[in-house]
mmCIF file with all atom_site columns, C-alpha atoms in Angstrom:
data_model
loop_
_atom_site.group_PDB
_atom_site.id
_atom_site.type_symbol
_atom_site.label_atom_id
_atom_site.label_alt_id
_atom_site.label_comp_id
_atom_site.label_asym_id
_atom_site.label_entity_id
_atom_site.label_seq_id
_atom_site.pdbx_PDB_ins_code
_atom_site.Cartn_x
_atom_site.Cartn_y
_atom_site.Cartn_z
_atom_site.occupancy
_atom_site.B_iso_or_equiv
_atom_site.pdbx_formal_charge
_atom_site.auth_seq_id
_atom_site.auth_comp_id
_atom_site.auth_asym_id
_atom_site.auth_atom_id
_atom_site.pdbx_PDB_model_num
ATOM 1   C CA . GLN A 1 1   ? -7.327  -2.362  -17.396 1.00 59.00 ? 1   GLN A CA 1
ATOM 2   C CA . THR A 1 2   ? -10.377 -1.455  -15.346 1.00 70.00 ? 2   THR A CA 1
ATOM 3   C CA . VAL A 1 3   ? -10.213 -0.569  -11.676 1.00 75.00 ? 3   VAL A CA 1
ATOM 4   C CA . THR A 1 4   ? -12.976 -1.829  -9.417  1.00 81.00 ? 4   THR A CA 1
ATOM 5   C CA . VAL A 1 5   ? -14.442 0.244   -6.629  1.00 81.00 ? 5   VAL A CA 1
ATOM 6   C CA . GLU A 1 6   ? -12.994 -2.170  -4.077  1.00 85.00 ? 6   GLU A CA 1
ATOM 7   C CA . VAL A 1 7   ? -9.460  -1.850  -5.522  1.00 82.00 ? 7   VAL A CA 1
ATOM 8   C CA . LEU A 1 8   ? -9.828  1.922   -5.611  1.00 80.00 ? 8   LEU A CA 1
ATOM 9   C CA . ASP A 1 9   ? -10.932 1.989   -1.985  1.00 82.00 ? 9   ASP A CA 1
ATOM 10  C CA . HIS A 1 10  ? -8.004  -0.211  -0.961  1.00 84.00 ? 10  HIS A CA 1
ATOM 11  C CA . LEU A 1 11  ? -5.481  1.945   -2.839  1.00 82.00 ? 11  LEU A CA 1
ATOM 12  C CA . GLU A 1 12  ? -6.860  5.162   -1.382  1.00 80.00 ? 12  GLU A CA 1
ATOM 13  C CA . ARG A 1 13  ? -6.570  3.831   2.119   1.00 80.00 ? 13  ARG A CA 1
ATOM 14  C CA . LEU A 1 14  ? -3.036  2.551   1.540   1.00 80.00 ? 14  LEU A CA 1
ATOM 15  C CA . ALA A 1 15  ? -1.754  5.670   -0.189  1.00 76.00 ? 15  ALA A CA 1
ATOM 16  C CA . LEU A 1 16  ? -4.034  8.258   1.422   1.00 71.00 ? 16  LEU A CA 1
ATOM 17  C CA . VAL A 1 17  ? -4.526  9.631   -2.071  1.00 73.00 ? 17  VAL A CA 1
ATOM 18  C CA . ASP A 1 18  ? -7.872  10.904  -3.252  1.00 74.00 ? 18  ASP A CA 1
ATOM 19  C CA . PHE A 1 19  ? -9.123  9.297   -6.475  1.00 73.00 ? 19  PHE A CA 1
ATOM 20  C CA . ARG A 1 20  ? -12.621 10.777  -6.188  1.00 71.00 ? 20  ARG A CA 1
ATOM 21  C CA . ASP A 1 21  ? -12.859 12.347  -9.612  1.00 75.00 ? 21  ASP A CA 1
ATOM 22  C CA . SER A 1 22  ? -12.570 10.876  -13.088 1.00 78.00 ? 22  SER A CA 1
ATOM 23  C CA . GLU A 1 23  ? -9.193  12.553  -13.582 1.00 77.00 ? 23  GLU A CA 1
ATOM 24  C CA . GLY A 1 24  ? -7.785  10.710  -10.573 1.00 76.00 ? 24  GLY A CA 1
ATOM 25  C CA . VAL A 1 25  ? -9.163  7.373   -11.786 1.00 78.00 ? 25  VAL A CA 1
ATOM 26  C CA . GLU A 1 26  ? -7.791  8.022   -15.281 1.00 80.00 ? 26  GLU A CA 1
ATOM 27  C CA . ARG A 1 27  ? -4.350  8.834   -13.850 1.00 78.00 ? 27  ARG A CA 1
ATOM 28  C CA . LEU A 1 28  ? -4.398  5.594   -11.847 1.00 81.00 ? 28  LEU A CA 1
ATOM 29  C CA . GLN A 1 29  ? -5.381  3.543   -14.887 1.00 83.00 ? 29  GLN A CA 1
ATOM 30  C CA . LYS A 1 30  ? -2.602  5.205   -16.894 1.00 85.00 ? 30  LYS A CA 1
ATOM 31  C CA . ALA A 1 31  ? -0.076  4.264   -14.201 1.00 84.00 ? 31  ALA A CA 1
ATOM 32  C CA . ILE A 1 32  ? -1.323  0.660   -14.239 1.00 85.00 ? 32  ILE A CA 1
ATOM 33  C CA . ARG A 1 33  ? -0.974  0.466   -18.031 1.00 89.00 ? 33  ARG A CA 1
ATOM 34  C CA . PHE A 1 34  ? 2.547   1.867   -17.748 1.00 90.00 ? 34  PHE A CA 1
ATOM 35  C CA . ALA A 1 35  ? 3.504   -0.668  -15.049 1.00 89.00 ? 35  ALA A CA 1
ATOM 36  C CA . ASP A 1 36  ? 1.975   -3.521  -17.066 1.00 91.00 ? 36  ASP A CA 1
ATOM 37  C CA . GLN A 1 37  ? 4.804   -3.084  -19.571 1.00 91.00 ? 37  GLN A CA 1
ATOM 38  C CA . LEU A 1 38  ? 7.025   -4.881  -17.063 1.00 87.00 ? 38  LEU A CA 1
ATOM 39  C CA . HIS A 1 39  ? 5.183   -8.113  -17.874 1.00 88.00 ? 39  HIS A CA 1
ATOM 40  C CA . GLU A 1 40  ? 6.742   -7.994  -21.343 1.00 91.00 ? 40  GLU A CA 1
ATOM 41  C CA . VAL A 1 41  ? 10.259  -8.396  -19.949 1.00 90.00 ? 41  VAL A CA 1
ATOM 42  C CA . ASN A 1 42  ? 11.532  -11.974 -20.106 1.00 92.00 ? 42  ASN A CA 1
ATOM 43  C CA . THR A 1 43  ? 12.914  -12.824 -16.664 1.00 88.00 ? 43  THR A CA 1
ATOM 44  C CA . ASP A 1 44  ? 13.270  -16.590 -17.189 1.00 91.00 ? 44  ASP A CA 1
ATOM 45  C CA . GLY A 1 45  ? 16.390  -17.835 -15.432 1.00 90.00 ? 45  GLY A CA 1
ATOM 46  C CA . VAL A 1 46  ? 17.063  -14.477 -13.748 1.00 87.00 ? 46  VAL A CA 1
ATOM 47  C CA . GLU A 1 47  ? 17.474  -14.824 -10.006 1.00 84.00 ? 47  GLU A CA 1
ATOM 48  C CA . PRO A 1 48  ? 15.925  -12.019 -7.934  1.00 80.00 ? 48  PRO A CA 1
ATOM 49  C CA . MET A 1 49  ? 18.401  -9.668  -6.295  1.00 75.00 ? 49  MET A CA 1
ATOM 50  C CA . ASP A 1 50  ? 18.738  -9.771  -2.539  1.00 71.00 ? 50  ASP A CA 1
ATOM 51  C CA . SER A 1 51  ? 19.872  -6.174  -2.530  1.00 70.00 ? 51  SER A CA 1
ATOM 52  C CA . VAL A 1 52  ? 20.616  -3.374  -4.942  1.00 71.00 ? 52  VAL A CA 1
ATOM 53  C CA . LEU A 1 53  ? 24.074  -3.444  -3.358  1.00 73.00 ? 53  LEU A CA 1
ATOM 54  C CA . GLU A 1 54  ? 24.889  -6.975  -4.608  1.00 68.00 ? 54  GLU A CA 1
ATOM 55  C CA . ASP A 1 55  ? 28.539  -6.086  -5.122  1.00 75.00 ? 55  ASP A CA 1
ATOM 56  C CA . ARG A 1 56  ? 28.965  -5.350  -1.397  1.00 76.00 ? 56  ARG A CA 1
ATOM 57  C CA . CYS A 1 57  ? 28.945  -7.644  1.577   1.00 76.00 ? 57  CYS A CA 1
ATOM 58  C CA . LEU A 1 58  ? 26.158  -6.603  3.899   1.00 70.00 ? 58  LEU A CA 1
ATOM 59  C CA . TYR A 1 59  ? 26.561  -7.611  7.503   1.00 77.00 ? 59  TYR A CA 1
ATOM 60  C CA . LEU A 1 60  ? 23.469  -8.104  9.577   1.00 80.00 ? 60  LEU A CA 1
ATOM 61  C CA . ARG A 1 61  ? 23.395  -8.039  13.352  1.00 82.00 ? 61  ARG A CA 1
ATOM 62  C CA . GLU A 1 62  ? 22.423  -11.128 15.253  1.00 87.00 ? 62  GLU A CA 1
ATOM 63  C CA . ASP A 1 63  ? 18.712  -11.338 15.961  1.00 84.00 ? 63  ASP A CA 1
ATOM 64  C CA . ASP A 1 64  ? 18.992  -11.907 19.688  1.00 85.00 ? 64  ASP A CA 1
ATOM 65  C CA . VAL A 1 65  ? 15.776  -11.444 21.636  1.00 82.00 ? 65  VAL A CA 1
ATOM 66  C CA . THR A 1 66  ? 16.616  -9.768  24.917  1.00 86.00 ? 66  THR A CA 1
ATOM 67  C CA . GLU A 1 67  ? 13.134  -8.919  26.127  1.00 86.00 ? 67  GLU A CA 1
ATOM 68  C CA . GLY A 1 68  ? 9.555   -9.561  25.126  1.00 87.00 ? 68  GLY A CA 1
ATOM 69  C CA . ASN A 1 69  ? 6.004   -10.203 26.194  1.00 87.00 ? 69  ASN A CA 1
ATOM 70  C CA . CYS A 1 70  ? 5.408   -6.446  26.375  1.00 89.00 ? 70  CYS A CA 1
ATOM 71  C CA . THR A 1 71  ? 2.414   -6.177  24.038  1.00 88.00 ? 71  THR A CA 1
ATOM 72  C CA . ASN A 1 72  ? 0.132   -4.641  26.646  1.00 89.00 ? 72  ASN A CA 1
ATOM 73  C CA . THR A 1 73  ? 2.770   -2.117  27.701  1.00 90.00 ? 73  THR A CA 1
ATOM 74  C CA . LEU A 1 74  ? 3.294   -1.029  24.098  1.00 90.00 ? 74  LEU A CA 1
ATOM 75  C CA . LEU A 1 75  ? -0.416  -0.842  23.347  1.00 91.00 ? 75  LEU A CA 1
ATOM 76  C CA . ASN A 1 76  ? -0.893  1.454   26.338  1.00 90.00 ? 76  ASN A CA 1
ATOM 77  C CA . ASN A 1 77  ? 0.930   4.079   24.244  1.00 89.00 ? 77  ASN A CA 1
ATOM 78  C CA . ALA A 1 78  ? -1.719  3.892   21.518  1.00 86.00 ? 78  ALA A CA 1
ATOM 79  C CA . ARG A 1 79  ? -4.260  6.664   21.293  1.00 82.00 ? 79  ARG A CA 1
ATOM 80  C CA . GLU A 1 80  ? -6.598  4.229   19.546  1.00 83.00 ? 80  GLU A CA 1
ATOM 81  C CA . LYS A 1 81  ? -6.328  0.471   19.067  1.00 86.00 ? 81  LYS A CA 1
ATOM 82  C CA . VAL A 1 82  ? -8.357  -2.439  17.747  1.00 85.00 ? 82  VAL A CA 1
ATOM 83  C CA . GLU A 1 83  ? -7.615  -5.802  19.324  1.00 86.00 ? 83  GLU A CA 1
ATOM 84  C CA . GLU A 1 84  ? -3.787  -5.909  19.331  1.00 87.00 ? 84  GLU A CA 1
ATOM 85  C CA . TYR A 1 85  ? -3.241  -3.350  16.557  1.00 87.00 ? 85  TYR A CA 1
ATOM 86  C CA . PHE A 1 86  ? -2.492  0.355   16.570  1.00 86.00 ? 86  PHE A CA 1
ATOM 87  C CA . VAL A 1 87  ? -5.038  2.399   14.623  1.00 83.00 ? 87  VAL A CA 1
ATOM 88  C CA . ALA A 1 88  ? -3.287  4.997   12.496  1.00 77.00 ? 88  ALA A CA 1
ATOM 89  C CA . PRO A 1 89  ? -4.819  8.457   12.295  1.00 67.00 ? 89  PRO A CA 1
ATOM 90  C CA . PRO A 1 90  ? -6.815  9.111   9.143   1.00 63.00 ? 90  PRO A CA 1
ATOM 91  C CA . GLY A 1 91  ? -5.034  10.772  6.264   1.00 59.00 ? 91  GLY A CA 1
ATOM 92  C CA . ASN A 1 92  ? -5.359  14.411  5.405   1.00 55.00 ? 92  ASN A CA 1
ATOM 93  C CA . ILE A 1 93  ? -8.169  13.740  2.949   1.00 58.00 ? 93  ILE A CA 1
ATOM 94  C CA . PRO A 1 94  ? -11.715 12.650  3.747   1.00 61.00 ? 94  PRO A CA 1
ATOM 95  C CA . LEU A 1 95  ? -12.423 9.414   1.905   1.00 58.00 ? 95  LEU A CA 1
ATOM 96  C CA . PRO A 1 96  ? -15.909 9.088   0.402   1.00 61.00 ? 96  PRO A CA 1
ATOM 97  C CA . LYS A 1 97  ? -18.071 6.038   0.874   1.00 64.00 ? 97  LYS A CA 1
ATOM 98  C CA . LEU A 1 98  ? -17.795 3.254   -1.717  1.00 61.00 ? 98  LEU A CA 1
ATOM 99  C CA . GLU A 1 99  ? -21.255 4.007   -3.095  1.00 65.00 ? 99  GLU A CA 1
ATOM 100 C CA . GLU A 1 100 ? -20.297 7.613   -3.864  1.00 64.00 ? 100 GLU A CA 1
ATOM 101 C CA . ARG A 1 101 ? -17.440 6.566   -6.139  1.00 61.00 ? 101 ARG A CA 1
ATOM 102 C CA . GLU A 1 102 ? -19.195 4.071   -8.350  1.00 60.00 ? 102 GLU A CA 1
ATOM 103 C CA . THR A 1 103 ? -20.279 6.843   -10.722 1.00 59.00 ? 103 THR A CA 1
ATOM 104 C CA . PHE A 1 104 ? -16.650 7.740   -11.504 1.00 57.00 ? 104 PHE A CA 1
ATOM 105 C CA . LEU A 1 105 ? -15.752 4.183   -12.480 1.00 60.00 ? 105 LEU A CA 1
ATOM 106 C CA . GLN A 1 106 ? -18.704 3.504   -14.777 1.00 60.00 ? 106 GLN A CA 1
ATOM 107 C CA . GLY A 1 107 ? -17.301 5.566   -17.617 1.00 54.00 ? 107 GLY A CA 1
ATOM 108 C CA . SER A 1 108 ? -13.870 3.895   -17.560 1.00 50.00 ? 108 SER A CA 1
#
């Protein structure tokens, strides 16, 4: 399965993993092929598990809202924000521009 530049960019930003060289792209494609094997498993009629601890009774606390409307107060703690979202610091790797990576994907 081929990996587009856009998918690669999205994955790098999610994982903060550098796929800048052909070895990184090849490793990613190998992982995708490995995970694709799961599509071969017949899951017809199998209900999804709610928990890996299905044999235990899990008690959840009541979801009682005791306070709220504090968005501005919380956002004041942010070093950087965009609209009403915190901006996470960049990862420990510099991510190249999309145009710089196209050469690595052409051979795959």
